[in-house]
Amino acid sequence: MAKSCFHCLEAVPHGFQGEVMFEGVANPVCCTGCQAVAETILAQGMSDYYKFRTETSGKVQELVPEQLKELLSYDNQDIQKDFVADQGSNKEVLLSVEGISCAACAWLIEKQLLALAGVQRVDVNTSTHRAMVLWQDSSTKLSEIIGALLQIGYKAYPFQADEEAAQKQAAAKAYLRRLGVAGLMTMQVMMFAFAMYFGMFSGMDEGFEQYFRWISLILASPVILYSALPFLANAIKGLKSRQLNMDLPVSLAIFGAYGASCYATVMSVGEVYFESICMFTFLLLLGKYLEFRARMKASEFTANLQKLMPLTARKITGAIEEVIAAKSLALNDLILVKPGETIPADGIVVEGTSTVDESMMTGEHLPIKKFVNHQVYAGTLNHDGAITLKINKVGQNTLLNQIIKLQHNALMKRPKIVEVTDKVAQWFVACLLIFASITAIGWYHVEPEHAFWVTIAVLVATCPCALSLAIPTALTCAVATLTKKGILIKEAHVLETAPKVTRYAFDKTGTLTEGRFTILKVAVLDEQYTEPMIMALACALERYSEHPIAKAFIDKSEHFIEIKDAVVATGLGVSGNYDGKDVAIGKANWFGSHASFSQATLFIDKHPVADFYLQDKVRSSAPEVIEFLQAQQLTCHMLTGDSSNAASNLANELGLDSYKQACSPKDKQNVVAQWADEAHIVAMVGDGVNDSPVFNTAHLSIAMETGADISKNTADVVLLNSDLNSLKTLQSVAIKTKQIIRQNLTISLLYNGSILPMAALGLVPPWLAVIGMSASSIVVITNSLRLLKL
């Protein structure tokens, strides 16, 4: 008997003598590549990988010099622009990793990479075969990260949408080839089977009937040994790694029936069921193919996003316009975008006016007016005017690529409920095998000639494929739908948490209001300062602030004043030094001695010298959204840092259940924590600028649009269109997703629960069992696809 390789478990070629020592035992390996990888893993103290892996490792292929040269090219900064994102002083890359097969692979990859200098975080997704790596480029190069994976047997390369699309097309063609062989041969075998069933060969010599059995065996063999082979291969891999997967009962049914029919043909005894096996395989493959197509449809939205980027751009250098590759654009380049063209990179409009379709981000198809100093985004469509842009974001730092990356992150994280159903499915397979064994023994003592086929029907009919698909397909479809509507899901728990929320808390400025302030009145409190001087100081200080109030002071003074040692105090205001005096602008009670209902106060040497009264417009959608949430039995509250009368007026206008004003970020955090202690599930909605502390405390955090800094936001959800109506959509889709998940689980459990006794009693023939199993999976997927139409 051929020996199995210690690393990849494939057969060891005759004559190869390589070995690896593990726990005092010499273990054979199939090649020098597997030997080097296994020795590296053991030498680095990661032997637990071989103890806990549940799937086989991939066979190691050595790199040729051309591939090694390509590996080093990944360190080129220009090349990295296409797939590496800057995260402050760190870099982040999404890698496609070949050879990932189980949780132990993820553990091994994470341990190997985290041992490298500068690697700070590694997230591995075993289902998509991808790894997200955050590292310091000054300590470790990308080629070293990929090389470290090669040392332990995993080939990795930067994820690219075109390559993934090619892989999916190849997988679809493989399905169709196997399906074609199974379908063609099934028709031929069925022709002979029907002839024998209906007595068309009666009166002929028995040798002819045996002859047609042999013909059926020959025709059925390609179906079993080619079309059905992936089921057997996966089942064997699972058994070698001590894991019961759903291909095991299917393989037992197919190859058990084939073996029994071959025996009957060779020995000229009993019945043959080649036509049943072929039809069984064909129907099973058809169901798998339809399932594969449905999954592709559910995930195609992200792929479509990645295809929005144009290939070329019109770069302007002086008076010269040249068409270059969009990938080669650099920061501060000037480009011309003509009507009807797609914008190739994020930038600021420096010349011209136009309208832009941003529906790919916001879900809103109405064109948005853009003119000088407006931000535009890569992948959006320029409508009716020629505009000149100055590039401020390229490559992985564009908003489009950040959206794609964050959606990948959300789908890479598995909700707890998915892990539970996967474990249930594994236990279900174990129980199924035990029940099938009991069924076989029982029928053998009653009607031995039916025992085999009844057992096969039990194995196939009750395979829990639908149970494993019930939740992942629903979540994938829901995330795709929300992203199309401008609601970016960043964390996997969102769709589980949203239906449980009992209390919504809102920030005021920039959330319930538009955050577009205008100055209504300036009240001078100290006569030694003139209003022009006060406005000059206020404008100079507010230049350092990102708070929405600061925008009201832009261009409000003709005098330029330089502030020294400017400091932004979160939740309070901005302070600095001018002409030897301490100046500050912010909350009226900042220094504790001034009571005012103004939105901002100017201080000189901590003495109030002017109050600023501002006006902010309420979002038109706010009343409708508050009414909707309250109709859903959810209470609505406002937590704001505004200490003026505007807070109470707004709370009364919107009919909020309660409000707290003059809150610091810590105060908001304490209030939400108190609500959580009272068993409330709290969703916090804010502008994402200074709401990070309360976002971390809330069960569900929702931020309004944060533009190019989206990846730095701590929120679980980002409303890309800054429309509060998106909360209605989020709540509705989350509730609908919960309903569909329950429906899927009910369908799968009812099917398995009802078909099991029927199959055990011999009421379900094998061919009908195949249809039932495939149909249950397709029904579950089709039910999930309804979420794409919301």
GROMACS .gro file of N, CA and C in nm, residues 666-777:
model
  336
  666LYS      N    1  -1.749   6.190   2.673
  666LYS     CA    2  -1.754   6.097   2.785
  666LYS      C    3  -1.895   6.089   2.843
  667ASP      N    4  -1.964   6.204   2.847
  667ASP     CA    5  -2.102   6.204   2.899
  667ASP      C    6  -2.191   6.115   2.812
  668LYS      N    7  -2.177   6.127   2.680
  668LYS     CA    8  -2.256   6.043   2.589
  668LYS      C    9  -2.227   5.895   2.614
  669GLN      N   10  -2.101   5.865   2.632
  669GLN     CA   11  -2.061   5.727   2.656
  669GLN      C   12  -2.123   5.673   2.785
  670ASN      N   13  -2.124   5.757   2.889
  670ASN     CA   14  -2.180   5.714   3.018
  670ASN      C   15  -2.330   5.690   3.008
  671VAL      N   16  -2.401   5.777   2.933
  671VAL     CA   17  -2.545   5.761   2.918
  671VAL      C   18  -2.578   5.630   2.848
  672VAL      N   19  -2.508   5.603   2.737
  672VAL     CA   20  -2.533   5.480   2.662
  672VAL      C   21  -2.497   5.357   2.746
  673ALA      N   22  -2.388   5.367   2.822
  673ALA     CA   23  -2.350   5.254   2.909
  673ALA      C   24  -2.458   5.229   3.015
  674GLN      N   25  -2.515   5.336   3.068
  674GLN     CA   26  -2.622   5.320   3.166
  674GLN      C   27  -2.744   5.253   3.104
  675TRP      N   28  -2.780   5.293   2.984
  675TRP     CA   29  -2.893   5.230   2.914
  675TRP      C   30  -2.865   5.081   2.892
  676ALA      N   31  -2.742   5.050   2.856
  676ALA     CA   32  -2.706   4.909   2.834
  676ALA      C   33  -2.718   4.828   2.963
  677ASP      N   34  -2.680   4.890   3.075
  677ASP     CA   35  -2.695   4.823   3.205
  677ASP      C   36  -2.841   4.797   3.240
  678GLU      N   37  -2.930   4.878   3.181
  678GLU     CA   38  -3.073   4.862   3.204
  678GLU      C   39  -3.137   4.765   3.104
  679ALA      N   40  -3.051   4.689   3.034
  679ALA     CA   41  -3.095   4.584   2.940
  679ALA      C   42  -3.150   4.639   2.809
  680HIS      N   43  -3.118   4.764   2.777
  680HIS     CA   44  -3.157   4.818   2.646
  680HIS      C   45  -3.050   4.783   2.543
  681ILE      N   46  -3.093   4.755   2.420
  681ILE     CA   47  -3.001   4.739   2.307
  681ILE      C   48  -2.999   4.872   2.234
  682VAL      N   49  -2.885   4.940   2.237
  682VAL     CA   50  -2.877   5.080   2.194
  682VAL      C   51  -2.806   5.092   2.059
  683ALA      N   52  -2.869   5.167   1.968
  683ALA     CA   53  -2.806   5.206   1.842
  683ALA      C   54  -2.775   5.355   1.850
  684MET      N   55  -2.649   5.393   1.826
  684MET     CA   56  -2.608   5.532   1.831
  684MET      C   57  -2.583   5.582   1.690
  685VAL      N   58  -2.646   5.694   1.653
  685VAL     CA   59  -2.630   5.753   1.521
  685VAL      C   60  -2.559   5.887   1.537
  686GLY      N   61  -2.444   5.903   1.473
  686GLY     CA   62  -2.368   6.027   1.485
  686GLY      C   63  -2.298   6.062   1.356
  687ASP      N   64  -2.220   6.171   1.360
  687ASP     CA   65  -2.150   6.215   1.240
  687ASP      C   66  -2.011   6.155   1.228
  688GLY      N   67  -1.969   6.080   1.329
  688GLY     CA   68  -1.842   6.010   1.320
  688GLY      C   69  -1.719   6.094   1.347
  689VAL      N   70  -1.734   6.223   1.372
  689VAL     CA   71  -1.618   6.309   1.395
  689VAL      C   72  -1.566   6.295   1.538
  690ASN      N   73  -1.654   6.314   1.635
  690ASN     CA   74  -1.610   6.305   1.776
  690ASN      C   75  -1.696   6.206   1.854
  691ASP      N   76  -1.756   6.109   1.783
  691ASP     CA   77  -1.843   6.013   1.849
  691ASP      C   78  -1.778   5.877   1.871
  692SER      N   79  -1.647   5.867   1.852
  692SER     CA   80  -1.580   5.738   1.866
  692SER      C   81  -1.602   5.672   2.002
  693PRO      N   82  -1.590   5.746   2.115
  693PRO     CA   83  -1.612   5.681   2.245
  693PRO      C   84  -1.750   5.619   2.260
  694VAL      N   85  -1.854   5.693   2.223
  694VAL     CA   86  -1.990   5.640   2.239
  694VAL      C   87  -2.017   5.531   2.135
  695PHE      N   88  -1.953   5.538   2.018
  695PHE     CA   89  -1.968   5.431   1.919
  695PHE      C   90  -1.916   5.299   1.974
  696ASN      N   91  -1.808   5.306   2.048
  696ASN     CA   92  -1.750   5.183   2.105
  696ASN      C   93  -1.836   5.124   2.215
  697THR      N   94  -1.920   5.208   2.277
  697THR     CA   95  -2.005   5.162   2.387
  697THR      C   96  -2.139   5.109   2.337
  698ALA      N   97  -2.193   5.168   2.231
  698ALA     CA   98  -2.324   5.129   2.179
  698ALA      C   99  -2.317   4.989   2.118
  699HIS      N  100  -2.432   4.919   2.122
  699HIS     CA  101  -2.439   4.786   2.060
  699HIS      C  102  -2.430   4.795   1.909
  700LEU      N  103  -2.484   4.904   1.853
  700LEU     CA  104  -2.481   4.925   1.708
  700LEU      C  105  -2.449   5.072   1.683
  701SER      N  106  -2.343   5.100   1.610
  701SER     CA  107  -2.303   5.239   1.584
  701SER      C  108  -2.318   5.270   1.436
  702ILE      N  109  -2.381   5.385   1.408
  702ILE     CA  110  -2.413   5.423   1.271
  702ILE      C  111  -2.362   5.565   1.247
  703ALA      N  112  -2.279   5.582   1.145
  703ALA     CA  113  -2.221   5.713   1.116
  703ALA      C  114  -2.275   5.766   0.985
  704MET      N  115  -2.297   5.898   0.982
  704MET     CA  116  -2.330   5.963   0.855
  704MET      C  117  -2.204   5.963   0.769
  705GLU      N  118  -2.217   6.005   0.644
  705GLU     CA  119  -2.105   6.001   0.550
  705GLU      C  120  -1.978   6.062   0.611
  706THR      N  121  -1.867   5.990   0.599
  706THR     CA  122  -1.739   6.040   0.651
  706THR      C  123  -1.636   6.059   0.541
  707GLY      N  124  -1.682   6.055   0.416
  707GLY     CA  125  -1.593   6.085   0.303
  707GLY      C  126  -1.472   5.996   0.294
  708ALA      N  127  -1.359   6.057   0.264
  708ALA     CA  128  -1.239   5.979   0.237
  708ALA      C  129  -1.181   5.916   0.362
  709ASP      N  130  -1.227   5.957   0.480
  709ASP     CA  131  -1.175   5.900   0.604
  709ASP      C  132  -1.262   5.784   0.653
  710ILE      N  133  -1.335   5.725   0.560
  710ILE     CA  134  -1.432   5.623   0.598
  710ILE      C  135  -1.367   5.505   0.670
  711SER      N  136  -1.247   5.466   0.627
  711SER     CA  137  -1.184   5.348   0.685
  711SER      C  138  -1.137   5.371   0.828
  712LYS      N  139  -1.126   5.499   0.869
  712LYS     CA  140  -1.080   5.528   1.004
  712LYS      C  141  -1.197   5.539   1.102
  713ASN      N  142  -1.316   5.534   1.049
  713ASN     CA  143  -1.434   5.549   1.133
  713ASN      C  144  -1.457   5.424   1.215
  714THR      N  145  -1.499   5.442   1.339
  714THR     CA  146  -1.519   5.327   1.427
  714THR      C  147  -1.661   5.274   1.422
  715ALA      N  148  -1.744   5.328   1.335
  715ALA     CA  149  -1.884   5.285   1.329
  715ALA      C  150  -1.899   5.147   1.267
  716ASP      N  151  -2.009   5.079   1.303
  716ASP     CA  152  -2.042   4.950   1.243
  716ASP      C  153  -2.106   4.969   1.107
  717VAL      N  154  -2.175   5.082   1.088
  717VAL     CA  155  -2.247   5.111   0.964
  717VAL      C  156  -2.215   5.254   0.922
  718VAL      N  157  -2.199   5.277   0.792
  718VAL     CA  158  -2.180   5.412   0.741
  718VAL      C  159  -2.289   5.440   0.638
  719LEU      N  160  -2.363   5.552   0.657
  719LEU     CA  161  -2.465   5.593   0.562
  719LEU      C  162  -2.399   5.684   0.458
  720LEU      N  163  -2.366   5.627   0.345
  720LEU     CA  164  -2.288   5.700   0.244
  720LEU      C  165  -2.365   5.816   0.183
  721ASN      N  166  -2.498   5.811   0.188
  721ASN     CA  167  -2.577   5.920   0.130
  721ASN      C  168  -2.618   6.023   0.235
  722SER      N  169  -2.575   6.005   0.360
  722SER     CA  170  -2.608   6.098   0.470
  722SER      C  171  -2.758   6.125   0.480
  723ASP      N  172  -2.836   6.025   0.448
  723ASP     CA  173  -2.982   6.038   0.450
  723ASP      C  174  -3.037   5.953   0.564
  724LEU      N  175  -3.109   6.019   0.657
  724LEU     CA  176  -3.164   5.944   0.770
  724LEU      C  177  -3.265   5.840   0.726
  725ASN      N  178  -3.324   5.855   0.608
  725ASN     CA  179  -3.416   5.753   0.558
  725ASN      C  180  -3.348   5.617   0.543
  726SER      N  181  -3.215   5.619   0.536
  726SER     CA  182  -3.142   5.492   0.528
  726SER      C  183  -3.161   5.409   0.654
  727LEU      N  184  -3.192   5.474   0.766
  727LEU     CA  185  -3.220   5.399   0.889
  727LEU      C  186  -3.345   5.313   0.873
  728LYS      N  187  -3.444   5.366   0.802
  728LYS     CA  188  -3.565   5.288   0.774
  728LYS      C  189  -3.529   5.166   0.688
  729THR      N  190  -3.445   5.191   0.588
  729THR     CA  191  -3.403   5.081   0.501
  729THR      C  192  -3.324   4.977   0.579
  730LEU      N  193  -3.229   5.022   0.661
  730LEU     CA  194  -3.147   4.930   0.741
  730LEU      C  195  -3.235   4.846   0.832
  731GLN      N  196  -3.327   4.912   0.902
  731GLN     CA  197  -3.414   4.841   0.995
  731GLN      C  198  -3.502   4.740   0.920
  732SER      N  199  -3.557   4.782   0.807
  732SER     CA  200  -3.647   4.695   0.731
  732SER      C  201  -3.572   4.574   0.673
  733VAL      N  202  -3.454   4.600   0.615
  733VAL     CA  203  -3.376   4.489   0.556
  733VAL      C  204  -3.329   4.394   0.665
  734ALA      N  205  -3.287   4.447   0.780
  734ALA     CA  206  -3.241   4.361   0.890
  734ALA      C  207  -3.355   4.271   0.939
  735ILE      N  208  -3.474   4.328   0.954
  735ILE     CA  209  -3.589   4.249   0.999
  735ILE      C  210  -3.626   4.145   0.894
  736LYS      N  211  -3.623   4.186   0.766
  736LYS     CA  212  -3.655   4.092   0.658
  736LYS      C  213  -3.551   3.981   0.651
  737THR      N  214  -3.424   4.015   0.673
  737THR     CA  215  -3.318   3.914   0.673
  737THR      C  216  -3.341   3.813   0.785
  738LYS      N  217  -3.378   3.864   0.902
  738LYS     CA  218  -3.407   3.774   1.015
  738LYS      C  219  -3.522   3.681   0.981
  739GLN      N  220  -3.625   3.734   0.915
  739GLN     CA  221  -3.740   3.652   0.877
  739GLN      C  222  -3.698   3.545   0.775
  740ILE      N  223  -3.617   3.583   0.678
  740ILE     CA  224  -3.575   3.489   0.574
  740ILE      C  225  -3.483   3.382   0.632
  741ILE      N  226  -3.397   3.420   0.724
  741ILE     CA  227  -3.311   3.320   0.790
  741ILE      C  228  -3.398   3.220   0.865
  742ARG      N  229  -3.500   3.268   0.936
  742ARG     CA  230  -3.590   3.178   1.006
  742ARG      C  231  -3.664   3.087   0.907
  743GLN      N  232  -3.708   3.145   0.796
  743GLN     CA  233  -3.776   3.066   0.694
  743GLN      C  234  -3.682   2.959   0.637
  744ASN      N  235  -3.558   2.999   0.609
  744ASN     CA  236  -3.461   2.904   0.555
  744ASN      C  237  -3.435   2.789   0.652
  745LEU      N  238  -3.415   2.824   0.779
  745LEU     CA  239  -3.392   2.719   0.880
  745LEU      C  240  -3.514   2.630   0.893
  746THR      N  241  -3.633   2.690   0.889
  746THR     CA  242  -3.756   2.611   0.900
  746THR      C  243  -3.770   2.517   0.781
  747ILE      N  244  -3.745   2.570   0.660
  747ILE     CA  245  -3.755   2.487   0.540
  747ILE      C  246  -3.659   2.369   0.548
  748SER      N  247  -3.533   2.397   0.582
  748SER     CA  248  -3.432   2.291   0.585
  748SER      C  249  -3.462   2.188   0.693
  749LEU      N  250  -3.502   2.235   0.813
  749LEU     CA  251  -3.529   2.142   0.922
  749LEU      C  252  -3.657   2.061   0.897
  750LEU      N  253  -3.760   2.127   0.843
  750LEU     CA  254  -3.884   2.055   0.811
  750LEU      C  255  -3.859   1.951   0.703
  751TYR      N  256  -3.780   1.989   0.603
  751TYR     CA  257  -3.750   1.894   0.496
  751TYR      C  258  -3.676   1.772   0.553
  752ASN      N  259  -3.566   1.797   0.627
  752ASN     CA  260  -3.489   1.686   0.682
  752ASN      C  261  -3.572   1.603   0.780
  753GLY      N  262  -3.652   1.672   0.861
  753GLY     CA  263  -3.732   1.601   0.960
  753GLY      C  264  -3.840   1.515   0.898
  754SER      N  265  -3.899   1.560   0.786
  754SER     CA  266  -4.007   1.483   0.723
  754SER      C  267  -3.956   1.376   0.629
  755ILE      N  268  -3.846   1.404   0.556
  755ILE     CA  269  -3.795   1.308   0.458
  755ILE      C  270  -3.726   1.190   0.525
  756LEU      N  271  -3.670   1.211   0.643
  756LEU     CA  272  -3.596   1.105   0.711
  756LEU      C  273  -3.681   0.982   0.739
  757PRO      N  274  -3.796   0.994   0.807
  757PRO     CA  275  -3.878   0.874   0.831
  757PRO      C  276  -3.933   0.814   0.702
  758MET      N  277  -3.966   0.900   0.605
  758MET     CA  278  -4.021   0.849   0.478
  758MET      C  279  -3.916   0.766   0.405
  759ALA      N  280  -3.791   0.817   0.402
  759ALA     CA  281  -3.684   0.742   0.335
  759ALA      C  282  -3.654   0.613   0.409
  760ALA      N  283  -3.655   0.618   0.542
  760ALA     CA  284  -3.627   0.498   0.622
  760ALA      C  285  -3.734   0.391   0.604
  761LEU      N  286  -3.856   0.432   0.575
  761LEU     CA  287  -3.967   0.337   0.554
  761LEU      C  288  -3.972   0.286   0.410
  762GLY      N  289  -3.878   0.330   0.326
  762GLY     CA  290  -3.873   0.284   0.189
  762GLY      C  291  -3.970   0.353   0.097
  763LEU      N  292  -4.024   0.468   0.138
  763LEU     CA  293  -4.123   0.539   0.057
  763LEU      C  294  -4.061   0.638  -0.041
  764VAL      N  295  -3.928   0.659  -0.032
  764VAL     CA  296  -3.859   0.755  -0.119
  764VAL      C  297  -3.751   0.682  -0.198
  765PRO      N  298  -3.770   0.663  -0.329
  765PRO     CA  299  -3.665   0.599  -0.411
  765PRO      C  300  -3.543   0.689  -0.421
  766PRO      N  301  -3.426   0.635  -0.451
  766PRO     CA  302  -3.303   0.717  -0.455
  766PRO      C  303  -3.310   0.837  -0.549
  767TRP      N  304  -3.372   0.818  -0.668
  767TRP     CA  305  -3.376   0.930  -0.763
  767TRP      C  306  -3.460   1.046  -0.708
  768LEU      N  307  -3.568   1.012  -0.635
  768LEU     CA  308  -3.650   1.116  -0.575
  768LEU      C  309  -3.577   1.182  -0.458
  769ALA      N  310  -3.493   1.104  -0.388
  769ALA     CA  311  -3.414   1.159  -0.278
  769ALA      C  312  -3.319   1.266  -0.329
  770VAL      N  313  -3.258   1.242  -0.447
  770VAL     CA  314  -3.167   1.341  -0.506
  770VAL      C  315  -3.242   1.470  -0.538
  771ILE      N  316  -3.359   1.454  -0.600
  771ILE     CA  317  -3.438   1.572  -0.634
  771ILE      C  318  -3.476   1.650  -0.509
  772GLY      N  319  -3.516   1.577  -0.404
  772GLY     CA  320  -3.556   1.643  -0.279
  772GLY      C  321  -3.442   1.720  -0.215
  773MET      N  322  -3.321   1.657  -0.210
  773MET     CA  323  -3.207   1.725  -0.149
  773MET      C  324  -3.168   1.849  -0.229
  774SER      N  325  -3.160   1.835  -0.362
  774SER     CA  326  -3.124   1.949  -0.446
  774SER      C  327  -3.229   2.059  -0.439
  775ALA      N  328  -3.356   2.016  -0.440
  775ALA     CA  329  -3.465   2.114  -0.437
  775ALA      C  330  -3.464   2.194  -0.308
  776SER      N  331  -3.436   2.128  -0.195
  776SER     CA  332  -3.435   2.201  -0.067
  776SER      C  333  -3.326   2.307  -0.065
  777SER      N  334  -3.209   2.274  -0.123
  777SER     CA  335  -3.100   2.373  -0.129
  777SER      C  336  -3.137   2.488  -0.220
   0.00000   0.00000   0.00000
